[in-house]
C-alpha atoms as one frame of an Amber mdcrd trajectory, in Angstrom:
protein
 -21.137  20.637   6.454 -19.642  21.466   3.058 -21.759  22.703   0.162 -19.670
  21.293  -2.687 -18.983  17.561  -3.020 -15.468  16.433  -2.151 -13.598  15.194
  -5.253  -9.976  14.217  -5.863  -8.300  12.225  -8.639  -5.488   9.722  -8.166
  -3.873   6.811 -10.019  -2.987   3.628  -8.162   0.384   1.975  -8.462   0.516
  -1.178 -10.574  -1.171  -4.062  -8.783  -2.734  -7.468  -9.302  -6.468  -7.678
  -9.967  -8.465  -9.738  -7.454 -12.066 -10.639  -8.443 -12.327  -8.071 -11.269
 -15.634  -7.102 -12.885 -14.355  -4.573 -15.407 -15.508  -5.706 -18.851 -19.069
  -6.131 -17.592 -20.692  -5.087 -14.309 -21.424  -7.482 -11.461 -25.214  -7.807
 -11.230 -25.405 -10.431  -8.466 -26.396  -7.982  -5.739 -28.927  -5.830  -7.560
 -27.242  -2.569  -8.544 -24.935  -3.322 -11.549 -21.406  -2.377 -10.454 -17.947
  -2.459 -12.016 -15.375  -3.383  -9.396 -11.926  -4.741  -8.643  -9.785  -5.220
  -5.581  -6.283  -4.157  -6.631  -3.512  -5.851  -4.616  -0.476  -3.612  -4.225
   2.841  -4.168  -2.458   6.205  -2.544  -1.841   7.278   1.078  -1.620   4.717
   2.211  -4.217   1.904   0.807  -2.039   3.242   2.631   1.036   3.535   5.903
  -0.933  -0.014   5.491  -2.313  -1.457   4.882   1.172   0.377   7.977   2.469
  -1.139  10.028  -0.381  -4.616   8.668   0.419  -4.087   9.558   4.106  -3.482
  13.194   3.056  -6.663  13.114   0.952  -8.526  11.682   3.946  -7.352  14.597
   6.126  -8.595  17.068   3.481 -11.933  15.223   3.335 -12.299  15.282   7.145
 -11.789  19.048   7.148 -14.116  19.518   4.159 -16.939  17.481   5.686 -16.352
  18.429   9.306 -16.342  14.713  10.134 -14.487  12.980  12.953 -13.530   9.807
  11.077 -13.775   8.327   7.587 -13.424   4.715   6.475 -10.755   4.227   3.797
 -11.395   1.356   1.329  -7.880  -0.079   1.631  -7.436  -3.259   3.664  -4.571
  -5.569   4.560  -4.542  -8.382   1.980  -5.254 -11.947   3.095  -4.716 -15.271
   1.325  -7.361 -17.927   0.634  -6.961 -19.201   4.207  -7.589 -15.659   5.580
  -3.950 -15.318   6.681  -2.608 -11.763   6.419  -0.103 -11.240   3.590   2.573
  -8.987   5.078   3.209  -5.823   3.090   0.247  -6.367   0.722  -2.897  -4.230
   0.587  -6.161  -4.467  -1.356  -7.527  -1.211  -2.773 -11.308  -1.624  -3.167
 -12.416   0.156  -6.342 -15.993   0.419  -7.686 -18.156   2.294 -10.170 -21.877
   2.124 -10.804 -22.741   0.833 -14.262 -25.404   3.545 -14.687 -25.769   7.167
 -13.610 -29.211   8.435 -12.658 -30.121  11.753 -14.260 -32.264  14.442 -12.607
 -35.238  13.333 -14.715 -34.869   9.735 -13.474 -33.418   8.342 -16.714 -30.318
   6.165 -16.618 -27.118   6.807 -18.569 -24.559   4.043 -19.035 -21.177   4.541
 -17.362 -18.543   3.518 -19.898 -15.292   2.827 -18.091 -12.226   3.515 -20.232
  -9.949   0.471 -20.515  -6.559   0.863 -22.237  -3.484  -1.294 -22.760   0.046
  -0.502 -21.568   0.530   1.837 -24.555  -2.759   3.682 -23.782  -4.523   2.119
 -26.788  -8.267   1.523 -26.195  -9.176  -2.120 -25.507 -12.434  -3.828 -26.391
 -13.807  -7.305 -25.710 -11.821  -8.767 -28.638  -8.725  -8.544 -26.390 -10.393
 -10.867 -23.871 -11.997 -10.477 -20.470  -9.812  -9.140 -17.646  -9.401 -11.955
 -15.133  -7.890 -12.112 -11.681  -4.104 -12.077 -11.870  -4.014  -9.328 -14.503
  -1.610  -6.490 -13.701  -3.418  -3.132 -13.704  -3.338   0.519 -12.761  -6.638
   2.204 -11.915  -7.446   5.908 -12.293  -9.771   6.790  -9.418 -12.092   9.637
  -8.574 -12.125   9.840  -4.802 -15.289  11.092  -3.173 -16.166  11.422   0.507
 -19.434  11.227   2.402 -20.446  11.443   6.018 -23.960  10.175   6.716 -25.689
   8.124   9.371 -25.280   5.070   7.105 -21.663   5.462   5.942 -18.809   7.870
   6.571 -15.817   7.296   4.357 -13.925   7.714   1.138 -15.270   6.157  -2.048
 -12.855   4.976  -4.742 -14.738   5.291  -8.039 -13.161   3.694 -11.106 -12.636
   6.218 -13.886 -10.251   4.258 -16.144  -8.162   1.080 -16.136  -4.757   0.483
 -17.712  -3.958  -3.178 -18.379  -0.215  -3.792 -18.090  -0.373  -7.606 -18.240
  -3.591  -9.328 -19.289  -4.759 -12.648 -17.882  -7.863 -13.939 -19.655 -10.047
 -16.998 -19.374 -10.448 -17.456 -23.112  -8.289 -20.593 -23.116  -9.882 -22.160
 -20.065  -7.743 -24.306 -17.768  -6.065 -26.183 -20.630  -3.085 -23.799 -20.587
  -2.082 -25.159 -17.161  -0.869 -28.424 -18.760   2.132 -29.439 -20.864   1.593
 -31.767 -23.853   2.101 -35.410 -22.857   2.272 -38.786 -24.589  -0.954 -40.763
 -24.276  -4.619 -40.542 -25.221  -5.483 -38.260 -28.119  -9.104 -37.242 -28.669
 -10.590 -37.113 -32.149 -10.995 -33.524 -33.386 -14.516 -32.170 -33.115 -16.352
 -32.354 -36.433 -18.072 -29.228 -37.690 -21.812 -29.672 -38.068 -22.814 -29.173
 -41.700 -26.235 -28.064 -42.837 -27.672 -30.345 -45.505 -28.215 -28.758 -48.881
 -31.648 -27.251 -49.278 -32.183 -26.821 -45.474 -32.822 -23.371 -44.133 -29.723
 -22.169 -42.239 -31.648 -19.676 -40.097
């Protein structure tokens, strides 16, 4: 068994975000977690998987393990039919790090645009369908509970942003027909407290 933790860094090829939780962590299952499944295809996907296979071999030797699970799976559509040549890279990061004294420190994932400019929430929330690259820190563990590689999100580069700020209205073209009255702004009567 190795004394030092196994750590490697790698950047994914460009892929399409599936169920991303990158602007805010997913809290539905207890431990707040940033995550995204990144769907990759083509020669870049094959080259990335080959690079991960080499990292897996290094991790096996480092840990003295017989086998390690790799968090890359064949992609499937909404009907659970395999999409040939497409793979989902399962990336995660805890929203908080636990210090030796038990205190929690927030994990701030770096998110940048295609030009490497920092992005904040004013740009919009990253939705599924966005085109991304993910910088990963790869760790490896071999325990009675889990033996495998872990793809921890270090940073995200947004190449094409899909947001939900416009709702579903962008799916339609303008048509002739019913026109709703514009919403009226609510005004506070003079002398009323605005707080």
